Coordinates of C-alpha atoms in Angstrom, one line a residue:
X5 CA -1.8 10.0 2.9
X6 CA -1.6 10.5 -0.9
X7 CA -2.5 7.7 -3.3
X8 CA 1.1 7.2 -4.6
X9 CA 2.4 6.3 -1.1
X10 CA -0.5 3.9 -0.5
X11 CA 0.2 2.3 -3.9
X12 CA 3.9 1.8 -3.2
X13 CA 3.3 0.3 0.2
X14 CA 0.6 -2.0 -1.1
X15 CA 2.8 -3.3 -4.0
X16 CA 5.7 -3.9 -1.6
X17 CA 3.4 -5.9 0.7
X18 CA 1.9 -7.9 -2.1
X19 CA 5.4 -8.7 -3.5
X20 CA 6.5 -10.0 -0.1
X21 CA 3.4 -12.1 0.1
X22 CA 4.0 -13.6 -3.3
X23 CA 7.7 -14.4 -2.6
X24 CA 7.5 -15.6 1.0
X25 CA 4.0 -16.9 1.6
X26 CA 3.7 -18.3 -1.9
X27 CA 6.9 -20.2 -1.4
X28 CA 5.6 -21.5 2.0
X29 CA 2.4 -22.8 0.3
X30 CA 4.4 -24.6 -2.4
X31 CA 6.6 -26.3 0.3
X32 CA 3.6 -27.4 2.4
X33 CA 1.7 -28.8 -0.5
X34 CA 4.7 -30.4 -2.3
X35 CA 4.4 -28.4 -5.5
X36 CA 7.5 -28.9 -7.6
X37 CA 8.8 -31.9 -5.6
X38 CA 8.4 -34.1 -8.6
X39 CA 7.5 -33.7 -12.3
X40 CA 3.8 -34.5 -12.3
X41 CA 2.2 -34.3 -15.7
X42 CA -0.8 -32.0 -15.7
X43 CA -4.3 -33.0 -16.9
X44 CA -3.8 -30.8 -20.0
X45 CA -1.3 -33.5 -21.2
X46 CA -2.7 -36.7 -19.7
X47 CA -6.3 -35.9 -20.8
X48 CA -5.7 -33.8 -23.8
X49 CA -8.8 -33.8 -26.1
X50 CA -8.3 -30.7 -28.3
X51 CA -11.5 -29.1 -26.9
X52 CA -11.3 -28.4 -23.2
X53 CA -8.0 -30.1 -22.2
X54 CA -5.4 -28.2 -24.2
X55 CA -1.9 -27.2 -22.9
X56 CA -1.3 -23.5 -23.0
X57 CA 1.9 -21.5 -22.7
X58 CA 2.1 -19.8 -19.3
X59 CA 1.7 -16.2 -20.7
X60 CA -1.4 -17.3 -22.7
X61 CA -3.0 -19.1 -19.8
X62 CA -2.1 -16.1 -17.5
X63 CA -4.0 -13.9 -19.9
X64 CA -7.1 -16.2 -19.8
X65 CA -7.0 -16.7 -16.0
X66 CA -6.4 -13.1 -15.1
X67 CA -8.9 -11.7 -17.5
X68 CA -11.5 -14.2 -16.3
X69 CA -11.1 -13.7 -12.6
X70 CA -10.8 -9.9 -12.8
X71 CA -14.0 -9.1 -14.7
X72 CA -15.5 -6.0 -13.2
X73 CA -15.1 -7.1 -9.6
X74 CA -11.9 -5.4 -8.4
X75 CA -13.2 -2.2 -9.9
X76 CA -16.8 -2.2 -8.7
X77 CA -16.0 -3.7 -5.2
X78 CA -13.9 -0.8 -3.9
X79 CA -16.2 1.8 -5.5
X80 CA -19.2 0.3 -3.8
X81 CA -17.4 -0.1 -0.5
X82 CA -16.5 3.6 -0.6
X83 CA -20.1 4.5 -1.4
X84 CA -21.2 2.6 1.7
X85 CA -19.0 4.9 3.7
X86 CA -16.2 2.4 4.5
X87 CA -12.8 4.2 4.8
X88 CA -9.9 3.9 2.5
X89 CA -7.7 2.2 5.2
X90 CA -10.4 -0.4 6.0
X91 CA -10.7 -1.2 2.2
X92 CA -7.0 -1.3 1.7
X93 CA -6.4 -3.6 4.7
X94 CA -9.0 -6.1 3.5
X95 CA -7.6 -6.1 0.0
X96 CA -4.1 -6.7 1.2
X97 CA -4.8 -9.2 4.0
X98 CA -7.6 -10.9 2.1
X99 CA -5.5 -11.2 -1.1
X100 CA -2.4 -12.7 0.5
X101 CA -4.0 -15.0 3.1
X102 CA -7.5 -15.6 1.8
X103 CA -7.9 -15.1 -1.9
X104 CA -4.4 -16.2 -3.0
X105 CA -4.6 -19.4 -0.9
X106 CA -8.2 -20.0 -2.2
X107 CA -7.2 -19.6 -5.9
X108 CA -3.9 -21.5 -5.6
X109 CA -5.4 -24.3 -3.6
X110 CA -8.4 -24.7 -5.9
X111 CA -6.1 -25.0 -8.9
X112 CA -3.7 -27.4 -7.2
X113 CA -6.5 -29.6 -6.0
X114 CA -8.1 -29.7 -9.4
X115 CA -4.7 -30.6 -11.0
X116 CA -4.5 -33.6 -8.7
X117 CA -8.1 -34.7 -9.5
X118 CA -7.7 -34.8 -13.3
X119 CA -8.8 -31.3 -13.9
X120 CA -12.1 -31.8 -12.3
X121 CA -14.2 -29.1 -10.6
X122 CA -14.6 -28.3 -6.9
X123 CA -17.8 -30.3 -7.1
X124 CA -16.0 -33.5 -8.0
X125 CA -13.3 -32.8 -5.4
X126 CA -16.1 -32.6 -2.8
X127 CA -17.6 -35.8 -4.1
X128 CA -14.2 -37.6 -3.9
X129 CA -13.4 -36.3 -0.4
X130 CA -16.7 -35.8 1.3
X131 CA -19.8 -37.3 -0.3
X132 CA -21.9 -37.5 -3.4
X133 CA -24.7 -35.7 -1.6
X134 CA -22.4 -32.8 -0.8
X135 CA -21.3 -32.7 -4.4
X136 CA -24.8 -32.4 -5.7
X137 CA -25.7 -29.7 -3.2
X138 CA -22.6 -27.7 -4.1
X139 CA -23.1 -28.1 -7.9
X140 CA -26.7 -26.9 -7.7
X141 CA -25.7 -23.9 -5.7
X142 CA -22.6 -23.1 -7.9
X143 CA -24.7 -23.5 -11.1
X144 CA -27.4 -21.1 -9.9
X145 CA -24.7 -18.6 -9.0
X146 CA -23.2 -19.0 -12.5
X147 CA -26.6 -18.4 -14.1
X148 CA -26.8 -15.1 -12.1
X149 CA -23.3 -14.2 -13.3
X150 CA -24.3 -14.9 -16.9
X151 CA -27.4 -12.8 -16.5
X152 CA -25.6 -9.8 -14.8
X153 CA -22.6 -9.7 -17.1
X154 CA -24.7 -10.2 -20.3
X155 CA -26.7 -7.2 -19.2
X156 CA -23.6 -5.1 -18.4
X157 CA -22.1 -5.9 -21.8
X158 CA -25.4 -5.3 -23.6
X159 CA -25.7 -2.0 -21.7
X160 CA -22.2 -0.9 -22.8
X161 CA -23.0 -1.7 -26.4
X162 CA -26.6 -0.4 -26.6
X163 CA -27.7 2.7 -28.4
X164 CA -29.8 5.5 -26.8
X165 CA -33.2 6.1 -28.5
X166 CA -35.3 9.3 -28.5
X167 CA -39.0 9.3 -27.5
X168 CA -39.9 8.8 -31.1
X169 CA -37.8 5.7 -31.5
X170 CA -35.0 7.3 -33.5
X171 CA -31.4 6.6 -32.5
X172 CA -29.7 9.5 -30.6
X173 CA -26.4 9.2 -32.4
X174 CA -24.6 11.8 -30.2
X175 CA -25.6 9.9 -27.0
X176 CA -24.8 6.5 -28.5
X177 CA -21.4 7.1 -30.1
X178 CA -19.3 5.9 -27.2
X179 CA -21.2 2.7 -26.9
X180 CA -21.2 2.1 -30.6
X181 CA -17.4 2.5 -30.6
X182 CA -17.0 -0.1 -27.8
X183 CA -19.4 -2.5 -29.6
X184 CA -17.5 -2.2 -32.9
X185 CA -14.1 -2.8 -31.3
X186 CA -15.4 -5.7 -29.3
X187 CA -16.8 -7.4 -32.4
X188 CA -13.5 -6.9 -34.3
X189 CA -11.7 -8.2 -31.2
X190 CA -13.4 -11.6 -31.6
X191 CA -12.2 -11.8 -35.2
X192 CA -8.6 -11.1 -34.5
X193 CA -8.7 -13.6 -31.5
X194 CA -9.9 -16.4 -33.9
X195 CA -7.1 -15.5 -36.3
X196 CA -4.5 -15.5 -33.5
X197 CA -5.7 -19.0 -32.4
X198 CA -5.3 -20.5 -35.8
X199 CA -1.9 -18.8 -36.3
X200 CA -0.5 -20.1 -33.1
X201 CA -2.1 -23.6 -32.8
X202 CA -2.5 -24.6 -36.5
X203 CA 0.2 -22.7 -38.2
X204 CA 2.7 -23.0 -35.3
X205 CA 3.5 -19.2 -35.3
X206 CA 5.7 -18.4 -32.3
X207 CA 3.7 -16.8 -29.5
X208 CA 6.1 -13.8 -29.3
X209 CA 5.6 -12.9 -32.9
X210 CA 1.9 -13.6 -32.8
X211 CA 1.6 -11.4 -29.7
X212 CA 3.3 -8.4 -31.4
X213 CA 1.0 -8.8 -34.4
X214 CA -1.9 -9.2 -32.1
X215 CA -1.1 -6.0 -30.2
X216 CA -0.7 -4.1 -33.4
X217 CA -4.1 -5.5 -34.5
X218 CA -5.7 -4.3 -31.3
X219 CA -4.4 -0.8 -32.0
X220 CA -5.7 -1.0 -35.5
X221 CA -9.2 -2.2 -34.5
X222 CA -9.4 0.6 -31.9
X223 CA -8.6 3.1 -34.6
X224 CA -11.2 1.6 -36.9
X225 CA -13.8 1.4 -34.1
X226 CA -13.2 5.0 -33.0
X227 CA -13.9 6.2 -36.6
X228 CA -16.3 3.6 -38.0
X229 CA -19.1 2.3 -35.8
X230 CA -22.3 1.9 -37.8
X231 CA -24.1 -0.6 -35.5
X232 CA -26.7 1.0 -33.3
X233 CA -28.9 -1.6 -31.6
X234 CA -31.1 -1.8 -28.5
X235 CA -30.0 -3.5 -25.3
X236 CA -32.4 -6.4 -25.8
X237 CA -31.0 -7.0 -29.3
X238 CA -27.5 -7.0 -28.0
X239 CA -28.6 -9.5 -25.2
X240 CA -29.7 -11.9 -27.9
X241 CA -26.4 -11.5 -29.9
X242 CA -24.4 -11.9 -26.7
X243 CA -26.4 -15.1 -25.9
X244 CA -25.5 -16.5 -29.3
X245 CA -21.8 -15.6 -28.9
X246 CA -21.5 -17.2 -25.4
X247 CA -23.2 -20.3 -26.7
X248 CA -20.7 -20.7 -29.4
X249 CA -17.8 -19.7 -27.1
X250 CA -18.8 -22.4 -24.6
X251 CA -18.7 -25.2 -27.2
X252 CA -15.8 -24.5 -29.6
X253 CA -12.3 -25.8 -28.6
X254 CA -10.5 -23.4 -26.2
X255 CA -7.7 -22.7 -28.6
X256 CA -10.1 -21.2 -31.2
X257 CA -11.6 -18.5 -29.1
X258 CA -11.3 -18.7 -25.3
X259 CA -7.5 -18.8 -25.0
X260 CA -6.6 -16.3 -27.7
X261 CA -9.4 -13.8 -26.8
X262 CA -8.6 -13.9 -23.2
X263 CA -4.9 -13.6 -23.9
X264 CA -5.3 -10.6 -26.2
X265 CA -7.7 -9.1 -23.7
X266 CA -5.0 -9.3 -21.1
X267 CA -3.0 -6.7 -23.1
X268 CA -5.9 -4.3 -22.6
X269 CA -5.8 -5.1 -19.0
X270 CA -2.1 -4.6 -18.7
X271 CA -2.4 -1.3 -20.6
X272 CA -5.1 -0.2 -18.2
X273 CA -3.0 -1.1 -15.2
X274 CA -0.1 0.9 -16.7
X275 CA -2.4 3.9 -17.4
X276 CA -3.7 3.7 -13.8
X277 CA -0.1 3.6 -12.4
X278 CA 0.9 6.6 -14.5
X279 CA -2.3 8.4 -13.4
X280 CA -1.5 7.9 -9.7
X281 CA 2.1 8.9 -10.1
X282 CA 1.1 12.1 -11.9
X283 CA -1.9 13.1 -9.7
X284 CA -1.0 11.6 -6.3
X285 CA -4.6 11.8 -5.2
X286 CA -5.4 12.8 -1.7
X287 CA -7.0 9.8 0.1
X288 CA -8.6 12.1 2.7
X289 CA -11.5 12.6 0.3
X290 CA -12.6 9.2 1.5
X291 CA -13.0 8.5 5.2
X292 CA -10.1 6.9 7.0
X293 CA -12.1 3.9 8.5
X294 CA -15.8 4.7 8.2
X295 CA -17.7 7.8 7.4
X296 CA -19.7 9.2 10.3
X297 CA -22.8 9.3 8.2
X298 CA -22.5 5.6 7.3
X299 CA -25.0 3.3 8.9
X300 CA -23.9 0.2 7.1
X301 CA -22.0 -2.3 9.3
X302 CA -18.5 -3.1 8.3
X303 CA -19.0 -6.7 9.3
X304 CA -20.2 -8.5 7.2
X305 CA -20.9 -6.0 4.4
X306 CA -17.3 -4.9 3.6
X307 CA -16.3 -8.6 3.1
X308 CA -19.1 -9.3 0.7
X309 CA -18.9 -6.0 -1.1
X310 CA -15.2 -6.4 -2.0
X311 CA -14.8 -9.9 -3.3
X312 CA -12.7 -10.1 -6.4
X313 CA -10.1 -7.8 -5.0
X314 CA -9.7 -9.9 -1.9
X315 CA -11.3 -13.3 -2.2
X316 CA -14.0 -14.5 -4.6
X317 CA -15.7 -17.9 -4.9
X318 CA -16.0 -17.4 -8.7
X319 CA -12.2 -17.7 -8.9
X320 CA -12.3 -21.3 -7.6
X321 CA -14.7 -22.3 -10.4
X322 CA -12.3 -20.7 -13.0
X323 CA -9.2 -22.2 -11.5
X324 CA -10.7 -25.7 -11.3
X325 CA -13.0 -25.4 -14.3
X326 CA -10.9 -24.0 -17.2
X327 CA -7.4 -23.1 -16.0
X328 CA -6.6 -26.5 -14.6
X329 CA -7.4 -28.1 -18.0
X330 CA -4.9 -25.9 -19.8
X331 CA -2.0 -25.7 -17.3
X332 CA 1.2 -26.9 -19.2
X333 CA 3.4 -27.4 -16.1
X334 CA 2.6 -27.6 -12.4
X335 CA 5.2 -25.0 -11.7
X336 CA 3.1 -22.5 -13.6
X337 CA 0.4 -22.8 -10.9
X338 CA 1.9 -20.3 -8.5
X339 CA 2.4 -17.4 -10.8
X340 CA -0.9 -17.9 -12.6
X341 CA -3.2 -18.6 -9.6
X342 CA -1.5 -16.9 -6.6
X343 CA 0.2 -14.2 -8.7
X344 CA -3.0 -13.5 -10.6
X345 CA -4.9 -13.0 -7.4
X346 CA -2.3 -10.5 -6.1
X347 CA -2.2 -8.6 -9.4
X348 CA -5.9 -8.2 -9.0
X349 CA -5.3 -6.7 -5.5
X350 CA -3.1 -4.1 -7.3
X351 CA -6.0 -3.3 -9.5
X352 CA -8.3 -2.9 -6.5
X353 CA -5.8 -0.4 -4.9
X354 CA -5.6 1.5 -8.1
X355 CA -9.4 1.7 -8.2
X356 CA -9.4 3.0 -4.6
X357 CA -7.0 5.8 -5.8
X358 CA -9.3 6.6 -8.7
X359 CA -12.2 6.8 -6.2
X360 CA -10.3 9.3 -4.1
X361 CA -9.6 11.5 -7.2
X362 CA -13.3 11.2 -8.3
X363 CA -14.6 12.3 -4.9
X364 CA -12.2 15.3 -4.9
X365 CA -13.4 16.2 -8.4
X366 CA -17.0 15.8 -7.5
X367 CA -16.6 18.1 -4.5
X368 CA -15.0 20.8 -6.6
X369 CA -17.2 20.3 -9.7
X370 CA -20.7 19.2 -8.7
X371 CA -22.1 20.1 -12.1
X372 CA -19.9 17.5 -13.8
X373 CA -19.7 14.9 -11.1
X374 CA -18.5 11.4 -11.8
X375 CA -21.2 8.9 -10.8
X376 CA -21.5 5.2 -11.4
X377 CA -18.7 2.6 -11.4
X378 CA -17.7 3.1 -15.0
X379 CA -17.6 6.9 -14.8
X380 CA -15.7 6.9 -11.4
X381 CA -13.1 4.5 -12.6
X382 CA -12.7 5.6 -16.2
X383 CA -13.2 9.3 -15.5
X384 CA -11.0 9.1 -12.4
X385 CA -8.0 7.6 -14.2
X386 CA -8.5 9.7 -17.4
X387 CA -9.0 12.8 -15.2
X388 CA -5.8 12.3 -13.3
X389 CA -3.8 12.2 -16.6
X390 CA -5.8 15.0 -18.3
X391 CA -7.4 17.2 -15.7
X392 CA -8.6 19.7 -18.4
X393 CA -10.8 17.0 -19.8
X394 CA -9.7 17.6 -23.3
X395 CA -9.3 15.2 -26.2
X396 CA -6.8 13.0 -24.3
X397 CA -9.4 12.6 -21.6
X398 CA -12.0 11.5 -24.2
X399 CA -9.7 9.0 -25.8
X400 CA -8.6 7.5 -22.5
X401 CA -12.1 7.3 -21.1
X402 CA -13.3 5.4 -24.2
X403 CA -10.4 3.0 -23.9
X404 CA -11.0 2.4 -20.3
X405 CA -14.7 1.7 -20.9
X406 CA -13.7 -0.7 -23.7
X407 CA -11.4 -2.5 -21.3
X408 CA -14.1 -2.7 -18.6
X409 CA -16.5 -4.2 -21.2
X410 CA -13.8 -6.6 -22.4
X411 CA -13.4 -7.8 -18.8
X412 CA -17.1 -8.5 -18.5
X413 CA -17.2 -10.3 -21.8
X414 CA -14.2 -12.5 -20.8
X415 CA -15.8 -13.4 -17.5
X416 CA -19.1 -14.0 -19.3
X417 CA -17.9 -16.6 -21.8
X418 CA -15.8 -18.3 -19.1
X419 CA -18.8 -18.4 -16.8
X420 CA -20.9 -20.0 -19.6
X421 CA -18.4 -22.7 -20.2
X422 CA -18.2 -23.3 -16.4
X423 CA -22.0 -23.5 -16.3
X424 CA -21.8 -26.1 -19.0
X425 CA -19.2 -28.2 -17.1
X426 CA -21.3 -27.9 -13.9
X427 CA -24.5 -29.0 -15.6
X428 CA -22.8 -32.0 -17.1
X429 CA -21.1 -33.0 -13.9
X430 CA -24.3 -33.0 -12.0
X431 CA -25.6 -35.9 -14.0
X432 CA -22.4 -37.9 -14.1
X433 CA -20.8 -40.1 -11.4
X434 CA -17.1 -39.5 -11.6
X435 CA -16.3 -42.4 -9.2
X436 CA -17.8 -44.8 -11.8
X437 CA -15.9 -43.2 -14.6
X438 CA -19.1 -41.9 -16.3
X439 CA -18.5 -39.5 -19.2
X440 CA -21.0 -37.8 -21.6
X441 CA -19.8 -40.4 -24.2
X442 CA -20.4 -43.6 -22.2
X443 CA -23.7 -42.9 -20.3
X444 CA -27.1 -43.9 -21.6
X445 CA -30.7 -42.8 -21.2
X446 CA -31.6 -39.4 -19.8
X447 CA -28.1 -38.9 -18.7
X448 CA -26.9 -39.1 -22.3
X449 CA -29.2 -36.2 -23.2
X450 CA -28.6 -34.0 -20.2
X451 CA -24.9 -34.5 -20.1
X452 CA -24.6 -33.6 -23.8
X453 CA -22.4 -30.5 -24.1
X454 CA -24.8 -28.8 -26.6
X455 CA -27.8 -29.4 -24.4
X456 CA -26.0 -28.2 -21.3
X457 CA -24.9 -25.1 -23.1
X458 CA -28.3 -24.3 -24.5
X459 CA -30.0 -24.6 -21.1
X460 CA -27.3 -22.5 -19.4
X461 CA -27.5 -19.7 -22.0
X462 CA -31.3 -19.6 -22.2
X463 CA -31.7 -19.4 -18.4
X464 CA -29.0 -16.7 -18.1
X465 CA -30.3 -14.6 -20.9
X466 CA -33.9 -14.9 -19.8
X467 CA -33.0 -13.8 -16.3
X468 CA -30.9 -11.0 -17.7
X469 CA -33.9 -9.8 -19.7
X470 CA -36.4 -10.1 -16.9
X471 CA -34.8 -8.3 -14.0
X472 CA -31.8 -10.1 -12.5
X473 CA -31.4 -7.0 -10.3
X474 CA -34.2 -8.2 -8.2
X475 CA -32.0 -10.9 -6.7
X476 CA -28.6 -9.5 -7.3
X477 CA -28.3 -8.6 -3.6
X478 CA -27.8 -12.3 -3.0
X479 CA -24.8 -12.5 -5.3
X480 CA -22.2 -11.1 -2.8
X481 CA -23.2 -13.5 -0.1
X482 CA -23.5 -16.4 -2.5
X483 CA -20.1 -15.7 -4.1
X484 CA -18.4 -15.6 -0.7
X485 CA -20.2 -18.8 0.4
X486 CA -18.8 -20.4 -2.7
X487 CA -15.3 -19.3 -1.5
X488 CA -15.9 -20.7 1.9
X489 CA -17.0 -24.1 0.4
X490 CA -14.0 -24.2 -2.0
X491 CA -11.7 -23.6 1.0
X492 CA -13.5 -26.4 2.9
X493 CA -13.2 -28.8 -0.1
X494 CA -9.4 -28.2 -0.5
X495 CA -8.9 -28.4 3.3
X496 CA -10.7 -31.7 3.4
X497 CA -8.7 -33.2 0.5
X498 CA -5.4 -32.1 2.0
X499 CA -6.4 -33.6 5.4
X500 CA -7.3 -36.9 3.7
X501 CA -3.9 -37.2 2.0
X502 CA -2.0 -36.1 5.1
X503 CA -0.9 -32.7 3.9
X504 CA -0.9 -29.5 6.0
X505 CA -4.3 -27.7 5.7
X506 CA -4.0 -25.1 8.5
X507 CA -3.7 -22.2 6.1
X508 CA -7.3 -22.9 5.0
X509 CA -9.0 -23.2 8.4
X510 CA -9.1 -19.6 9.5
X511 CA -10.1 -18.2 6.1
X512 CA -12.8 -20.9 5.8
X513 CA -14.3 -20.2 9.2
X514 CA -14.2 -16.4 8.7
X515 CA -15.9 -16.6 5.3
X516 CA -18.6 -18.9 6.6
X517 CA -19.3 -16.5 9.4
X518 CA -19.4 -13.6 6.9
X519 CA -21.7 -15.5 4.6
X520 CA -24.2 -16.7 7.2
X521 CA -24.3 -13.2 8.8
X522 CA -24.8 -11.5 5.5
X523 CA -27.5 -13.9 4.3
X524 CA -29.3 -13.6 7.7
X525 CA -29.3 -9.7 7.5
X526 CA -30.5 -9.7 3.9
X527 CA -33.2 -12.4 4.5
X528 CA -34.6 -10.5 7.5
X529 CA -34.6 -7.2 5.4
X530 CA -36.4 -8.8 2.5
X531 CA -38.9 -10.5 4.8
X532 CA -39.7 -7.1 6.2
X533 CA -40.5 -5.9 2.7
X534 CA -42.9 -8.8 2.2
X535 CA -44.7 -8.1 5.5
X536 CA -45.1 -4.4 4.5
X537 CA -47.1 -5.6 1.5
X538 CA -46.8 -4.8 -2.2
X539 CA -43.6 -6.8 -2.8
X540 CA -43.0 -8.3 -6.3
X541 CA -41.3 -11.7 -6.8
X542 CA -37.8 -10.4 -5.9
X543 CA -38.1 -10.3 -2.0
X544 CA -39.8 -13.7 -2.0
X545 CA -37.0 -15.2 -4.1
X546 CA -34.3 -13.6 -1.9
X547 CA -35.9 -15.0 1.3
X548 CA -36.3 -18.5 -0.2
X549 CA -32.7 -18.7 -1.6
X550 CA -31.3 -16.9 1.5
X551 CA -32.7 -19.6 3.8
X552 CA -31.6 -22.4 1.5
X553 CA -28.1 -21.0 1.3
X554 CA -27.8 -20.7 5.1
X555 CA -28.9 -24.4 5.4
X556 CA -26.5 -25.4 2.7
X557 CA -23.6 -23.6 4.4
X558 CA -24.3 -25.3 7.7
X559 CA -24.9 -28.8 6.2
X560 CA -21.7 -28.7 4.2
X561 CA -19.6 -27.2 7.0
X562 CA -20.7 -29.9 9.4
X563 CA -20.0 -32.6 6.8
X564 CA -16.5 -31.1 6.1
X565 CA -15.6 -30.8 9.8
X566 CA -16.6 -34.4 10.4
X567 CA -14.5 -35.6 7.4
X568 CA -11.4 -33.5 8.5
X569 CA -11.8 -34.7 12.1
X570 CA -12.1 -38.4 11.0
X571 CA -9.0 -38.1 8.8
X572 CA -7.0 -36.6 11.7
X573 CA -8.1 -39.4 14.0
X574 CA -7.0 -42.0 11.4
X575 CA -3.7 -40.2 10.9
X576 CA -3.1 -40.2 14.7
X577 CA -4.0 -43.9 15.0

């Protein structure tokens, strides 16, 4: 099969899922039955709770959930030897029946809980102990995300140095261009925010000016890029940026930056679509189901390797952490949450087509092979449009790397704000109406947004500077456990209020099995490294956290099942 046929079939299936299954979910949950004011209006504070126009919020939500996940997931899955059909099936089935339900349900539940996070939903519907366990786990996961994405961003900005310590300008030019454009991007985002929210400029006009400004800063960055810094220096600068981004009102930076970033994302999707139409890559360069040389088990590895393109727990934190606080109308929830997830599935399929082209190119041109996620995706799409690898290829490749970096930076500042929310919520009792303003003593200090932000940023940057890769293997499992627990939380709430929750039960049970199996395999593997001797702190940390996460999954699953069973008995009585 060629890539164009796969893409057309996939888009048709995803559109049917959005129209029919999305409508089914709205009917079952009662979305749109009455005009319910959203937390963005009932709790508006000008900082975190700020109503946003649907296109603006879609830009924030989609840019934040996408990140690098739907690109790196299919690339890594293909590298493990999983076939294109297996990858495509998981993306399509997972997106419609797992990820879409997870994202949509998390946003809807948060809307009906005053814009609170999944942790508070667990507290209200299960127990305070379950909430604390979930928040600790989610917070540690966010710290890992901050560390990883900060390192990725710093890596895409960093200069290359010769042995004598001098900057290798030729090898650093591409990164310097991306860094310059990214810095200018922040400036135009702030200007956009003030124009729309303080000068009441229509979003349409501001968007046109914003897109023209993006083109302008790209031209400037391509020709003027004087900043050449080391990766560590960029890590510090990124840390300062995300600290500020986590505190300032969302309308100043988060909303406008993510909204403008979405135009880069849409442009990248358009380029990828054009590339697949032009090249129609042969999917046979990837195995159909699994490569004969592959020894990696499809279960559970496929389902933890491809997360963002199918289902990702990180999405539940975004939906219930920032998106729910900015949703203008409840009717916007379906296109933003469910539609955003399915659009991410399209990106994953496009990435799979890029992988097929890259593999074909590598087989024919081993001396100029595309290796690494950035090169396979950017080089694959640019190569499909300009196979001669001329100036068009160079420009497109730079733009695609810029977009990749913008995704990571968007997810990074969102993850930092979510970490701040989580840290604050851990010390507050929502059932007693506690807020950072009305508590006293140590809670007053620890729930302070500046303190929570400082702790989150320092932990994330320190981990990023000191080898987050040593425990990164846990992220896939931890992220999918987060998804399973979010599904469990929403299913429990729906059961308590007498709504249909059947659409959550199979995805929840499947993701719990995937998570526990993956954690067990990884823990046994790391324990083997420890027994062999000479292991550093990485395997010890992975064994410790692996066991803790397995226990956490089992404890919360039992508590959720008991709660759901109890509510069903009450309903029957």
